[in-house]
PDB file of C-alpha atoms in Angstrom:
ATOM      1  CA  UNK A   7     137.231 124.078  69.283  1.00 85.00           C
ATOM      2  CA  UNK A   8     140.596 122.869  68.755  1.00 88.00           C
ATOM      3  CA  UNK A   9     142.965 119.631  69.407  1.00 86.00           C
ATOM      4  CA  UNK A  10     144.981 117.430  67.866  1.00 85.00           C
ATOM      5  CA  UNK A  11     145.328 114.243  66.401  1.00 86.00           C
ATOM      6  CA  UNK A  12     147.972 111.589  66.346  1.00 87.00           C
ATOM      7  CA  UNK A  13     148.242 108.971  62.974  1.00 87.00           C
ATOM      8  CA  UNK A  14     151.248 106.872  62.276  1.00 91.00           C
ATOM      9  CA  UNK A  15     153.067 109.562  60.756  1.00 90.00           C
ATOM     10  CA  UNK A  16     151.681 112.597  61.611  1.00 88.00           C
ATOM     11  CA  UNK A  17     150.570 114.642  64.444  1.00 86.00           C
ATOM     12  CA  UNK A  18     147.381 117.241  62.937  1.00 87.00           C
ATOM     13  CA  UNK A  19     146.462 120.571  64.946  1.00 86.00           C
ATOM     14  CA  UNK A  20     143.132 121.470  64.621  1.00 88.00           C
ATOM     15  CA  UNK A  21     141.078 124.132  64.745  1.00 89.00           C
ATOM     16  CA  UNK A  22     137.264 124.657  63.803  1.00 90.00           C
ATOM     17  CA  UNK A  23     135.312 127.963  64.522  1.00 90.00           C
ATOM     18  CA  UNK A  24     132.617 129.431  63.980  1.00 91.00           C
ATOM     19  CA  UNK A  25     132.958 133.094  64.701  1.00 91.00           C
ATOM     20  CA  UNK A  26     134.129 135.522  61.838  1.00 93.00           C
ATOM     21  CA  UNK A  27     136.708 137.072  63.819  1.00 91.00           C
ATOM     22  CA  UNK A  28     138.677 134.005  63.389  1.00 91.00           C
ATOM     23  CA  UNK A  29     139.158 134.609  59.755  1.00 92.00           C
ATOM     24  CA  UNK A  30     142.237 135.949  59.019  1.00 90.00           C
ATOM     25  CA  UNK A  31     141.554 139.628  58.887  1.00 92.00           C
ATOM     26  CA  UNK A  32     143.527 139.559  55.715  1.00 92.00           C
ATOM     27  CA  UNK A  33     140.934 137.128  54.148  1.00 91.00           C
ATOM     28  CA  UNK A  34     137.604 138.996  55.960  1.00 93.00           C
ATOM     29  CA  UNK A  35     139.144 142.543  53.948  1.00 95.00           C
ATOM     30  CA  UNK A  36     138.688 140.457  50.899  1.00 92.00           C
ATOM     31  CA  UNK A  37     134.912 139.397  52.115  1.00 91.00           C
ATOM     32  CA  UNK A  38     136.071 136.108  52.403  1.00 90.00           C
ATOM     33  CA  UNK A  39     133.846 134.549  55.300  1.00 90.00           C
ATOM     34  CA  UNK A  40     135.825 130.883  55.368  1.00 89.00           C
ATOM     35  CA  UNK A  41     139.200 129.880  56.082  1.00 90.00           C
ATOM     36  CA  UNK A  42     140.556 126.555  55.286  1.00 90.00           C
ATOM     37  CA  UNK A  43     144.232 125.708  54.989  1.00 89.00           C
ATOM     38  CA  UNK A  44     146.492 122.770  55.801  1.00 88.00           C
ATOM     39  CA  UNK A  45     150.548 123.656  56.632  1.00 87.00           C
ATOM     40  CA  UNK A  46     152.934 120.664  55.960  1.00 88.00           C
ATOM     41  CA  UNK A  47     156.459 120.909  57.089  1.00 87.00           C
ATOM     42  CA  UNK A  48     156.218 124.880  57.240  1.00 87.00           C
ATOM     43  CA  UNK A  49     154.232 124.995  54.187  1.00 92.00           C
ATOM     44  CA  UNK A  50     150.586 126.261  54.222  1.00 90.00           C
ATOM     45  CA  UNK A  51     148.207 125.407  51.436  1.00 89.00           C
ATOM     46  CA  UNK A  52     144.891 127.195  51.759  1.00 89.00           C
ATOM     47  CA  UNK A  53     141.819 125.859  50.020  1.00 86.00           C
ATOM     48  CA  UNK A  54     138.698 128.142  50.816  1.00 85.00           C
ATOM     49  CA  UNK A  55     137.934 128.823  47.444  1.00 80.00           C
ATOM     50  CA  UNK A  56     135.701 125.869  45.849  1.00 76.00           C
ATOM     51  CA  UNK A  57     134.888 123.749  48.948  1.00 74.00           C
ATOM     52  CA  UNK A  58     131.397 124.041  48.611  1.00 74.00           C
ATOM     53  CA  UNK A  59     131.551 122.818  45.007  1.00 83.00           C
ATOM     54  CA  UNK A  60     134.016 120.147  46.309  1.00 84.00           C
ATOM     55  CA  UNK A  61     131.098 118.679  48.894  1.00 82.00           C
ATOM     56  CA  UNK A  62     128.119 118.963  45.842  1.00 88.00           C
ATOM     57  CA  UNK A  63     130.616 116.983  43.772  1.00 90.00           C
ATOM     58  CA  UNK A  64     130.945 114.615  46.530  1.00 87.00           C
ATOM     59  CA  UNK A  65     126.639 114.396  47.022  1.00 88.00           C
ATOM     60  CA  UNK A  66     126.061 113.959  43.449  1.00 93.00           C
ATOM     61  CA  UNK A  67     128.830 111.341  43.428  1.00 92.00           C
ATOM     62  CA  UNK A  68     126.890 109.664  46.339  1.00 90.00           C
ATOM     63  CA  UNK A  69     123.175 110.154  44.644  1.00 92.00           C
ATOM     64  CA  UNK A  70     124.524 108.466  41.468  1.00 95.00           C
ATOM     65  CA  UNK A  71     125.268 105.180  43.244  1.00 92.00           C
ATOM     66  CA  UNK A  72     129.661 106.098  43.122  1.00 92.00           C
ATOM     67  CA  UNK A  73     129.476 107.203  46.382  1.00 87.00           C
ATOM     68  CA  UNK A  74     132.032 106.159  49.374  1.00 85.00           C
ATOM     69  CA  UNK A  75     130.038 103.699  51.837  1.00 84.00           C
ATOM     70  CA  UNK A  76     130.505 103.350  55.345  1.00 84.00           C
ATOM     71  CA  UNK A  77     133.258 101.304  55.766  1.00 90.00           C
ATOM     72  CA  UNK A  78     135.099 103.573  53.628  1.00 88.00           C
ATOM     73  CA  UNK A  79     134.596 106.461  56.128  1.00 89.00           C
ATOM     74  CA  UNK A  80     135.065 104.465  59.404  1.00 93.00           C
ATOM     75  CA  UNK A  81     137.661 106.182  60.428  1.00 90.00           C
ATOM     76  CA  UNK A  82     136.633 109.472  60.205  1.00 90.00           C
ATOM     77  CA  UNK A  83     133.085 108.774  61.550  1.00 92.00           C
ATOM     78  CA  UNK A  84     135.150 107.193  64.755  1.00 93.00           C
ATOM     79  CA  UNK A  85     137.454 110.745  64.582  1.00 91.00           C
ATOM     80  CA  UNK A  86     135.008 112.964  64.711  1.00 92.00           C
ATOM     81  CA  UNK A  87     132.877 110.857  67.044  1.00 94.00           C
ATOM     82  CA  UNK A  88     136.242 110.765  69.581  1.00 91.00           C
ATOM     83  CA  UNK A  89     136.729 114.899  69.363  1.00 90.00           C
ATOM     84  CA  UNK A  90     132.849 114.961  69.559  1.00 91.00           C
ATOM     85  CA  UNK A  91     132.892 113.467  73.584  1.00 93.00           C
ATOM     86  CA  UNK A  92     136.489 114.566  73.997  1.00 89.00           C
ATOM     87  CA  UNK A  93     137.466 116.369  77.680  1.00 88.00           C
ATOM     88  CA  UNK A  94     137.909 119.898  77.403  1.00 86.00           C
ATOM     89  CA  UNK A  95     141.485 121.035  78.788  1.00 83.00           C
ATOM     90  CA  UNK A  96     143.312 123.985  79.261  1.00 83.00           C
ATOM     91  CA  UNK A  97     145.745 125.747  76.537  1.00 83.00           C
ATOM     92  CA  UNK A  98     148.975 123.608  77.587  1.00 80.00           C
ATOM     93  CA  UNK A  99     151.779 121.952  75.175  1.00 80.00           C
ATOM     94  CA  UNK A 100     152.063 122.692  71.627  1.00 77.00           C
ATOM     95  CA  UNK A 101     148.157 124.245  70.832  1.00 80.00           C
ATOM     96  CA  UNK A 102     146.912 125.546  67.608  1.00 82.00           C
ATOM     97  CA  UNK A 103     148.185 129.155  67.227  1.00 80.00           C
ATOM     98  CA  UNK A 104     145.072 130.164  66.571  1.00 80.00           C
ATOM     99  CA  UNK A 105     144.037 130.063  69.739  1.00 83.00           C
ATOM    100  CA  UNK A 106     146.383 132.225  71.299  1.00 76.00           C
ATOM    101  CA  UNK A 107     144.798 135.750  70.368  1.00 63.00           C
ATOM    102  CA  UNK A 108     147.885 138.739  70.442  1.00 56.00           C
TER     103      UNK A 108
END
């Protein structure tokens, strides 16, 4: 899946898979089986390593009453809730790169 989304000063490409194939093969030589970077004006930042200690961080945060709360994540429950019953279109305009397979 893939899309983007417009904020008031930014326009974000997406791009979630599933399939292993879509890891970089320079990251799948390295037995790396995630891929998670962010590119801002040309330059990409990738942050596989430690995610899954970022989101126990977060839980144990939330089980110890400091938590965010719902209103705090609003926005992104309404996001994903949007992409979630989006249309599905054809590849057209500026699409994630990823998608286009050489």
């Amino acid at each position: 899946a893939a899309g983007y989304l417009e904020y008031e000063h930014a326009r974000v490409r997406w791009f979630l898979s599933i399939n292993i194939e879509d890891v970089p093969a320079a990251q799948r030589d390295k037995g790396q089986r995630t891929f998670r970077s962010i590119t801002v004006d040309g330059e990409e930042i990738e942050f596989s390593g430690g995610f899954t200690d970022l989101h126990t961080r977060s839980y144990e945060e939330i089980l110890a009453g400091r938590g965010y709360g719902l209103e705090d994540n609003r926005t992104a429950i309404e996001t994903v809730a949007s992409i979630r019953h989006a249309a599905i279109a054809p590849l057209s305009g500026d699409f994630h790169p990823f998608l286009k397979k050489d």
